[in-house]
Amino acid sequence: MEKKEYIISLIPHEDEPLKTMREIASRTETYAPIVPSDTAQLLKTMLKITRPKRILEIGTAIGYSAILMAKNTPLDTEIITIERYEKVADIAINNIFEAGFEKKIRVVKGEAADIINWLDGGFDMVFMDGAKGQYIEFLPRILELLNTGGVLITDDVLYKEPNEEKNATERHRKYTIVQRLRKYLEVICNHPLLDTTVLESGEGIAISYKKG
Ligand code: SAM
């Protein structure tokens, strides 16, 4: 068994409603891009260790990771999650309501680039999992919103453009995302305010601690 496959085989079964949400998200007709199970497990462990009181997520999708965060944080933790697509955000709102976390999670509909400018700061954790190509632009504002001692978790940082992409425009778009992600990694790995480690989980995840 390959190393990654072996690590994934060690992950315990997920609780409901996450298990069902993952099943639904994996079907072609109801596909949704949610965090892979090794990243979900890493996120869960990070939440248990850091016990954040205020979390910002960029990229709600159907609310899988928001619900995972709600399940693994203290009762009074507040989670704000941003989703640009109204229909997707509505699915998330419904899933969050059914999971009983509507008081803990607030879904904000719209473009992350706009919304982060009017949000109040004081976040103990930021999970960036949407708009890969824009992470580098979001970073200065995210660092303002994040408390000293807070954690920035950035997903998909080792994303690679698929070799089989035939459409030239799409190939160029994906190539640009990869270049921007590399620039982002260079910045967060050398930033004076951050201590960063990059892990292979999922499509790569960066964990950055904001220093004083
Ligand atoms: N965090 C989710 C989970 O694990 O359950 C998965 C998020 S999915 C990878 C990325 C989501 O970010 C998509 O639903 C997409 O519509 C949203 N998104 C992408 N760019 C965005 C932007 N600029 N502003 C807000 N949402 C965005």
PDB file of C-alpha atoms and ligand atoms in Angstrom:
ATOM      1  CA  MET A   1       0.000   0.000   0.000  1.00  0.00           C
ATOM      2  CA  GLU A   2       1.276   3.452  -0.899  1.00  0.00           C
ATOM      3  CA  LYS A   3       2.158   5.784   2.038  1.00  0.00           C
ATOM      4  CA  LYS A   4      -0.721   8.200   1.424  1.00  0.00           C
ATOM      5  CA  GLU A   5      -3.207   5.378   0.945  1.00  0.00           C
ATOM      6  CA  TYR A   6      -2.015   3.821   4.207  1.00  0.00           C
ATOM      7  CA  ILE A   7      -2.420   7.129   6.093  1.00  0.00           C
ATOM      8  CA  ILE A   8      -5.962   7.506   4.718  1.00  0.00           C
ATOM      9  CA  SER A   9      -6.767   3.915   5.784  1.00  0.00           C
ATOM     10  CA  LEU A  10      -5.936   4.907   9.377  1.00  0.00           C
ATOM     11  CA  ILE A  11      -8.554   7.683   9.502  1.00  0.00           C
ATOM     12  CA  PRO A  12     -11.535   6.659  11.639  1.00  0.00           C
ATOM     13  CA  HIS A  13     -15.032   6.672  10.105  1.00  0.00           C
ATOM     14  CA  GLU A  14     -16.697  10.042  10.050  1.00  0.00           C
ATOM     15  CA  ASP A  15     -19.692  10.923  12.216  1.00  0.00           C
ATOM     16  CA  GLU A  16     -22.983  12.042  10.757  1.00  0.00           C
ATOM     17  CA  PRO A  17     -23.901  14.281   9.044  1.00  0.00           C
ATOM     18  CA  LEU A  18     -20.353  14.507   7.647  1.00  0.00           C
ATOM     19  CA  LYS A  19     -20.321  10.915   6.415  1.00  0.00           C
ATOM     20  CA  THR A  20     -23.510  11.373   4.370  1.00  0.00           C
ATOM     21  CA  MET A  21     -22.373  14.796   3.126  1.00  0.00           C
ATOM     22  CA  ARG A  22     -19.126  13.258   1.838  1.00  0.00           C
ATOM     23  CA  GLU A  23     -21.062  10.489   0.072  1.00  0.00           C
ATOM     24  CA  ILE A  24     -23.379  13.017  -1.581  1.00  0.00           C
ATOM     25  CA  ALA A  25     -20.449  15.291  -2.522  1.00  0.00           C
ATOM     26  CA  SER A  26     -18.686  12.391  -4.258  1.00  0.00           C
ATOM     27  CA  ARG A  27     -21.616  11.559  -6.565  1.00  0.00           C
ATOM     28  CA  THR A  28     -21.421  12.962 -10.091  1.00  0.00           C
ATOM     29  CA  GLU A  29     -24.934  14.430 -10.036  1.00  0.00           C
ATOM     30  CA  THR A  30     -24.456  16.182  -6.657  1.00  0.00           C
ATOM     31  CA  TYR A  31     -20.670  16.703  -6.808  1.00  0.00           C
ATOM     32  CA  ALA A  32     -19.180  19.263  -4.433  1.00  0.00           C
ATOM     33  CA  PRO A  33     -15.480  20.016  -3.861  1.00  0.00           C
ATOM     34  CA  ILE A  34     -15.112  19.305  -0.139  1.00  0.00           C
ATOM     35  CA  VAL A  35     -11.870  18.748   1.799  1.00  0.00           C
ATOM     36  CA  PRO A  36     -10.433  15.210   1.417  1.00  0.00           C
ATOM     37  CA  SER A  37     -10.577  12.979   4.483  1.00  0.00           C
ATOM     38  CA  ASP A  38      -6.899  13.402   5.478  1.00  0.00           C
ATOM     39  CA  THR A  39      -7.295  17.192   5.430  1.00  0.00           C
ATOM     40  CA  ALA A  40     -10.567  16.904   7.379  1.00  0.00           C
ATOM     41  CA  GLN A  41      -8.752  14.868  10.026  1.00  0.00           C
ATOM     42  CA  LEU A  42      -5.897  17.377  10.177  1.00  0.00           C
ATOM     43  CA  LEU A  43      -8.376  20.236  10.532  1.00  0.00           C
ATOM     44  CA  LYS A  44     -10.179  18.388  13.325  1.00  0.00           C
ATOM     45  CA  THR A  45      -6.908  17.857  15.231  1.00  0.00           C
ATOM     46  CA  MET A  46      -5.888  21.500  14.769  1.00  0.00           C
ATOM     47  CA  LEU A  47      -9.274  22.643  16.102  1.00  0.00           C
ATOM     48  CA  LYS A  48      -8.984  20.423  19.184  1.00  0.00           C
ATOM     49  CA  ILE A  49      -5.475  21.722  19.921  1.00  0.00           C
ATOM     50  CA  THR A  50      -6.114  25.423  19.320  1.00  0.00           C
ATOM     51  CA  ARG A  51      -9.773  25.733  20.480  1.00  0.00           C
ATOM     52  CA  PRO A  52     -10.436  28.869  18.370  1.00  0.00           C
ATOM     53  CA  LYS A  53     -13.238  31.193  19.504  1.00  0.00           C
ATOM     54  CA  ARG A  54     -13.667  32.950  16.164  1.00  0.00           C
ATOM     55  CA  ILE A  55     -13.055  31.304  12.781  1.00  0.00           C
ATOM     56  CA  LEU A  56     -13.172  32.685   9.258  1.00  0.00           C
ATOM     57  CA  GLU A  57     -13.522  30.335   6.306  1.00  0.00           C
ATOM     58  CA  ILE A  58     -13.197  31.358   2.669  1.00  0.00           C
ATOM     59  CA  GLY A  59     -15.068  28.834   0.498  1.00  0.00           C
ATOM     60  CA  THR A  60     -18.134  27.267   2.127  1.00  0.00           C
ATOM     61  CA  ALA A  61     -19.262  24.982  -0.734  1.00  0.00           C
ATOM     62  CA  ILE A  62     -22.023  22.804   0.804  1.00  0.00           C
ATOM     63  CA  GLY A  63     -20.908  23.517   4.383  1.00  0.00           C
ATOM     64  CA  TYR A  64     -18.975  20.299   5.059  1.00  0.00           C
ATOM     65  CA  SER A  65     -15.868  21.900   6.616  1.00  0.00           C
ATOM     66  CA  ALA A  66     -17.950  24.561   8.415  1.00  0.00           C
ATOM     67  CA  ILE A  67     -19.962  21.792  10.097  1.00  0.00           C
ATOM     68  CA  LEU A  68     -16.765  19.863  10.878  1.00  0.00           C
ATOM     69  CA  MET A  69     -15.398  23.025  12.527  1.00  0.00           C
ATOM     70  CA  ALA A  70     -18.625  23.556  14.477  1.00  0.00           C
ATOM     71  CA  LYS A  71     -18.555  19.956  15.735  1.00  0.00           C
ATOM     72  CA  ASN A  72     -14.975  20.232  16.982  1.00  0.00           C
ATOM     73  CA  THR A  73     -14.921  23.609  18.751  1.00  0.00           C
ATOM     74  CA  PRO A  74     -16.290  24.945  22.042  1.00  0.00           C
ATOM     75  CA  LEU A  75     -20.029  25.804  22.163  1.00  0.00           C
ATOM     76  CA  ASP A  76     -19.428  29.563  22.008  1.00  0.00           C
ATOM     77  CA  THR A  77     -17.142  29.484  18.942  1.00  0.00           C
ATOM     78  CA  GLU A  78     -18.337  31.689  16.097  1.00  0.00           C
ATOM     79  CA  ILE A  79     -17.713  30.614  12.499  1.00  0.00           C
ATOM     80  CA  ILE A  80     -18.095  32.964   9.550  1.00  0.00           C
ATOM     81  CA  THR A  81     -17.883  31.319   6.144  1.00  0.00           C
ATOM     82  CA  ILE A  82     -17.927  33.016   2.734  1.00  0.00           C
ATOM     83  CA  GLU A  83     -19.395  31.577  -0.482  1.00  0.00           C
ATOM     84  CA  ARG A  84     -19.724  33.409  -3.769  1.00  0.00           C
ATOM     85  CA  TYR A  85     -22.408  31.186  -5.393  1.00  0.00           C
ATOM     86  CA  GLU A  86     -25.860  31.879  -4.005  1.00  0.00           C
ATOM     87  CA  LYS A  87     -27.310  28.427  -4.824  1.00  0.00           C
ATOM     88  CA  VAL A  88     -24.338  26.644  -3.232  1.00  0.00           C
ATOM     89  CA  ALA A  89     -24.536  28.926  -0.180  1.00  0.00           C
ATOM     90  CA  ASP A  90     -28.244  28.077   0.166  1.00  0.00           C
ATOM     91  CA  ILE A  91     -27.426  24.345   0.167  1.00  0.00           C
ATOM     92  CA  ALA A  92     -24.848  25.026   2.892  1.00  0.00           C
ATOM     93  CA  ILE A  93     -27.344  27.059   4.949  1.00  0.00           C
ATOM     94  CA  ASN A  94     -29.816  24.182   4.727  1.00  0.00           C
ATOM     95  CA  ASN A  95     -27.173  21.569   5.700  1.00  0.00           C
ATOM     96  CA  ILE A  96     -26.021  23.747   8.611  1.00  0.00           C
ATOM     97  CA  PHE A  97     -29.597  24.149   9.820  1.00  0.00           C
ATOM     98  CA  GLU A  98     -30.231  20.401   9.608  1.00  0.00           C
ATOM     99  CA  ALA A  99     -27.027  19.754  11.559  1.00  0.00           C
ATOM    100  CA  GLY A 100     -28.249  22.161  14.266  1.00  0.00           C
ATOM    101  CA  PHE A 101     -25.399  24.669  13.899  1.00  0.00           C
ATOM    102  CA  GLU A 102     -27.305  27.676  12.570  1.00  0.00           C
ATOM    103  CA  LYS A 103     -26.439  29.715  15.709  1.00  0.00           C
ATOM    104  CA  LYS A 104     -22.740  28.904  15.468  1.00  0.00           C
ATOM    105  CA  ILE A 105     -22.121  29.299  11.722  1.00  0.00           C
ATOM    106  CA  ARG A 106     -22.896  32.373   9.651  1.00  0.00           C
ATOM    107  CA  VAL A 107     -22.773  31.942   5.871  1.00  0.00           C
ATOM    108  CA  VAL A 108     -21.969  35.197   4.098  1.00  0.00           C
ATOM    109  CA  LYS A 109     -22.839  35.205   0.407  1.00  0.00           C
ATOM    110  CA  GLY A 110     -20.551  37.068  -1.981  1.00  0.00           C
ATOM    111  CA  GLU A 111     -17.019  37.614  -3.217  1.00  0.00           C
ATOM    112  CA  ALA A 112     -14.405  36.974  -0.554  1.00  0.00           C
ATOM    113  CA  ALA A 113     -12.303  39.870  -1.892  1.00  0.00           C
ATOM    114  CA  ASP A 114     -15.120  42.317  -0.987  1.00  0.00           C
ATOM    115  CA  ILE A 115     -16.369  40.682   2.183  1.00  0.00           C
ATOM    116  CA  ILE A 116     -13.020  40.438   3.973  1.00  0.00           C
ATOM    117  CA  ASN A 117     -12.748  44.227   3.695  1.00  0.00           C
ATOM    118  CA  TRP A 118     -15.788  44.911   5.859  1.00  0.00           C
ATOM    119  CA  LEU A 119     -15.517  42.024   8.320  1.00  0.00           C
ATOM    120  CA  ASP A 120     -14.388  42.799  11.871  1.00  0.00           C
ATOM    121  CA  GLY A 121     -11.124  41.126  12.854  1.00  0.00           C
ATOM    122  CA  GLY A 122     -10.275  39.136  15.956  1.00  0.00           C
ATOM    123  CA  PHE A 123     -10.139  35.706  14.284  1.00  0.00           C
ATOM    124  CA  ASP A 124      -8.186  32.933  16.001  1.00  0.00           C
ATOM    125  CA  MET A 125      -8.252  30.772  12.884  1.00  0.00           C
ATOM    126  CA  VAL A 126      -8.652  31.449   9.177  1.00  0.00           C
ATOM    127  CA  PHE A 127      -9.253  28.554   6.797  1.00  0.00           C
ATOM    128  CA  MET A 128      -8.673  29.598   3.180  1.00  0.00           C
ATOM    129  CA  ASP A 129     -10.268  27.027   0.893  1.00  0.00           C
ATOM    130  CA  GLY A 130     -11.605  28.960  -2.076  1.00  0.00           C
ATOM    131  CA  ALA A 131     -10.235  31.249  -4.794  1.00  0.00           C
ATOM    132  CA  LYS A 132      -6.779  29.594  -4.897  1.00  0.00           C
ATOM    133  CA  GLY A 133      -5.552  32.110  -7.464  1.00  0.00           C
ATOM    134  CA  GLN A 134      -6.351  35.012  -5.106  1.00  0.00           C
ATOM    135  CA  TYR A 135      -4.739  33.815  -1.870  1.00  0.00           C
ATOM    136  CA  ILE A 136      -1.794  36.085  -2.478  1.00  0.00           C
ATOM    137  CA  GLU A 137      -4.083  39.134  -2.780  1.00  0.00           C
ATOM    138  CA  PHE A 138      -6.126  38.163   0.291  1.00  0.00           C
ATOM    139  CA  LEU A 139      -3.070  37.684   2.505  1.00  0.00           C
ATOM    140  CA  PRO A 140      -2.466  41.292   3.760  1.00  0.00           C
ATOM    141  CA  ARG A 141      -6.106  41.687   4.833  1.00  0.00           C
ATOM    142  CA  ILE A 142      -6.220  38.149   6.294  1.00  0.00           C
ATOM    143  CA  LEU A 143      -3.197  39.000   8.435  1.00  0.00           C
ATOM    144  CA  GLU A 144      -5.025  42.087   9.732  1.00  0.00           C
ATOM    145  CA  LEU A 145      -8.080  39.985  10.584  1.00  0.00           C
ATOM    146  CA  LEU A 146      -6.065  37.243  12.318  1.00  0.00           C
ATOM    147  CA  ASN A 147      -5.128  37.588  15.998  1.00  0.00           C
ATOM    148  CA  THR A 148      -1.530  37.294  17.123  1.00  0.00           C
ATOM    149  CA  GLY A 149      -1.181  33.658  18.143  1.00  0.00           C
ATOM    150  CA  GLY A 150      -3.838  32.735  15.567  1.00  0.00           C
ATOM    151  CA  VAL A 151      -3.523  30.108  12.851  1.00  0.00           C
ATOM    152  CA  LEU A 152      -3.931  30.502   9.109  1.00  0.00           C
ATOM    153  CA  ILE A 153      -4.659  27.231   7.316  1.00  0.00           C
ATOM    154  CA  THR A 154      -4.443  27.381   3.540  1.00  0.00           C
ATOM    155  CA  ASP A 155      -5.732  24.480   1.465  1.00  0.00           C
ATOM    156  CA  ASP A 156      -4.700  23.217  -1.985  1.00  0.00           C
ATOM    157  CA  VAL A 157      -1.333  24.973  -1.933  1.00  0.00           C
ATOM    158  CA  LEU A 158       0.354  22.154  -3.891  1.00  0.00           C
ATOM    159  CA  TYR A 159      -2.361  22.113  -6.563  1.00  0.00           C
ATOM    160  CA  LYS A 160      -0.942  21.004  -9.916  1.00  0.00           C
ATOM    161  CA  GLU A 161      -2.505  21.711 -13.273  1.00  0.00           C
ATOM    162  CA  PRO A 162      -3.751  18.449 -14.830  1.00  0.00           C
ATOM    163  CA  ASN A 163      -1.533  17.291 -17.716  1.00  0.00           C
ATOM    164  CA  GLU A 164      -4.497  16.103 -19.744  1.00  0.00           C
ATOM    165  CA  GLU A 165      -6.168  19.548 -19.973  1.00  0.00           C
ATOM    166  CA  LYS A 166      -6.910  20.002 -23.699  1.00  0.00           C
ATOM    167  CA  ASN A 167      -8.476  23.461 -23.763  1.00  0.00           C
ATOM    168  CA  ALA A 168      -5.678  26.044 -24.159  1.00  0.00           C
ATOM    169  CA  THR A 169      -7.465  28.835 -22.249  1.00  0.00           C
ATOM    170  CA  GLU A 170      -8.264  26.523 -19.372  1.00  0.00           C
ATOM    171  CA  ARG A 171      -4.686  25.203 -19.421  1.00  0.00           C
ATOM    172  CA  HIS A 172      -3.382  28.756 -19.174  1.00  0.00           C
ATOM    173  CA  ARG A 173      -5.801  29.584 -16.333  1.00  0.00           C
ATOM    174  CA  LYS A 174      -4.665  26.575 -14.331  1.00  0.00           C
ATOM    175  CA  TYR A 175      -0.997  27.297 -15.055  1.00  0.00           C
ATOM    176  CA  THR A 176      -1.527  30.836 -13.716  1.00  0.00           C
ATOM    177  CA  ILE A 177      -3.134  29.468 -10.526  1.00  0.00           C
ATOM    178  CA  VAL A 178      -0.126  27.195  -9.958  1.00  0.00           C
ATOM    179  CA  GLN A 179       2.292  30.120 -10.433  1.00  0.00           C
ATOM    180  CA  ARG A 180       0.277  32.272  -8.030  1.00  0.00           C
ATOM    181  CA  LEU A 181       0.194  29.484  -5.439  1.00  0.00           C
ATOM    182  CA  ARG A 182       3.964  29.129  -5.662  1.00  0.00           C
ATOM    183  CA  LYS A 183       4.347  32.858  -5.097  1.00  0.00           C
ATOM    184  CA  TYR A 184       1.931  32.632  -2.156  1.00  0.00           C
ATOM    185  CA  LEU A 185       3.938  29.776  -0.592  1.00  0.00           C
ATOM    186  CA  GLU A 186       7.168  31.714  -1.036  1.00  0.00           C
ATOM    187  CA  VAL A 187       5.611  34.693   0.755  1.00  0.00           C
ATOM    188  CA  ILE A 188       4.046  32.814   3.687  1.00  0.00           C
ATOM    189  CA  CYS A 189       7.136  30.648   4.208  1.00  0.00           C
ATOM    190  CA  ASN A 190       9.343  33.757   4.518  1.00  0.00           C
ATOM    191  CA  HIS A 191       6.906  36.227   6.090  1.00  0.00           C
ATOM    192  CA  PRO A 192       8.252  37.951   9.228  1.00  0.00           C
ATOM    193  CA  LEU A 193       4.874  37.563  10.968  1.00  0.00           C
ATOM    194  CA  LEU A 194       4.410  33.876  10.173  1.00  0.00           C
ATOM    195  CA  ASP A 195       5.865  30.503  11.049  1.00  0.00           C
ATOM    196  CA  THR A 196       4.698  28.181   8.280  1.00  0.00           C
ATOM    197  CA  THR A 197       4.838  24.495   7.567  1.00  0.00           C
ATOM    198  CA  VAL A 198       3.649  22.862   4.340  1.00  0.00           C
ATOM    199  CA  LEU A 199       2.175  19.362   4.450  1.00  0.00           C
ATOM    200  CA  GLU A 200       1.199  16.943   1.681  1.00  0.00           C
ATOM    201  CA  SER A 201      -2.316  16.349   3.023  1.00  0.00           C
ATOM    202  CA  GLY A 202      -4.949  16.476   0.240  1.00  0.00           C
ATOM    203  CA  GLU A 203      -3.602  18.777  -2.484  1.00  0.00           C
ATOM    204  CA  GLY A 204      -1.211  20.348  -0.009  1.00  0.00           C
ATOM    205  CA  ILE A 205      -1.980  22.370   3.074  1.00  0.00           C
ATOM    206  CA  ALA A 206      -0.026  25.205   4.700  1.00  0.00           C
ATOM    207  CA  ILE A 207      -0.303  25.860   8.418  1.00  0.00           C
ATOM    208  CA  SER A 208       0.911  29.269   9.503  1.00  0.00           C
ATOM    209  CA  TYR A 209       1.171  30.600  13.051  1.00  0.00           C
ATOM    210  CA  LYS A 210       0.921  34.370  13.447  1.00  0.00           C
ATOM    211  CA  LYS A 211       3.720  35.596  15.693  1.00  0.00           C
ATOM    212  CA  GLY A 212       3.658  38.656  17.924  1.00  0.00           C
TER     213      GLY A 212
HETATM  214  N1  SAM B   1     -14.379  24.346   2.447  1.00  0.00           N
HETATM  215  C1  SAM B   1     -15.310  23.548   1.710  1.00  0.00           C
HETATM  216  C2  SAM B   1     -15.415  22.185   2.355  1.00  0.00           C
HETATM  217  O1  SAM B   1     -14.381  21.533   2.552  1.00  0.00           O
HETATM  218  O2  SAM B   1     -16.527  21.749   2.655  1.00  0.00           O
HETATM  219  C3  SAM B   1     -14.902  23.382   0.278  1.00  0.00           C
HETATM  220  C4  SAM B   1     -14.712  24.676  -0.442  1.00  0.00           C
HETATM  221  S1  SAM B   1     -14.516  24.480  -2.170  1.00  0.00           S
HETATM  222  C5  SAM B   1     -12.951  23.794  -2.336  1.00  0.00           C
HETATM  223  C6  SAM B   1     -14.280  26.137  -2.687  1.00  0.00           C
HETATM  224  C7  SAM B   1     -15.508  27.005  -2.619  1.00  0.00           C
HETATM  225  O3  SAM B   1     -15.080  28.367  -2.652  1.00  0.00           O
HETATM  226  C8  SAM B   1     -16.464  26.814  -3.787  1.00  0.00           C
HETATM  227  O4  SAM B   1     -17.753  26.523  -3.339  1.00  0.00           O
HETATM  228  C9  SAM B   1     -16.425  28.157  -4.512  1.00  0.00           C
HETATM  229  O5  SAM B   1     -17.642  28.538  -5.070  1.00  0.00           O
HETATM  230  C10 SAM B   1     -15.984  29.119  -3.420  1.00  0.00           C
HETATM  231  N2  SAM B   1     -15.256  30.292  -3.930  1.00  0.00           N
HETATM  232  C11 SAM B   1     -14.319  30.287  -4.916  1.00  0.00           C
HETATM  233  N3  SAM B   1     -13.871  31.533  -5.117  1.00  0.00           N
HETATM  234  C12 SAM B   1     -14.517  32.329  -4.231  1.00  0.00           C
HETATM  235  C13 SAM B   1     -14.473  33.734  -3.965  1.00  0.00           C
HETATM  236  N4  SAM B   1     -13.671  34.551  -4.657  1.00  0.00           N
HETATM  237  N5  SAM B   1     -15.280  34.225  -2.996  1.00  0.00           N
HETATM  238  C14 SAM B   1     -16.099  33.398  -2.302  1.00  0.00           C
HETATM  239  N6  SAM B   1     -16.189  32.072  -2.517  1.00  0.00           N
HETATM  240  C15 SAM B   1     -15.403  31.539  -3.474  1.00  0.00           C
END
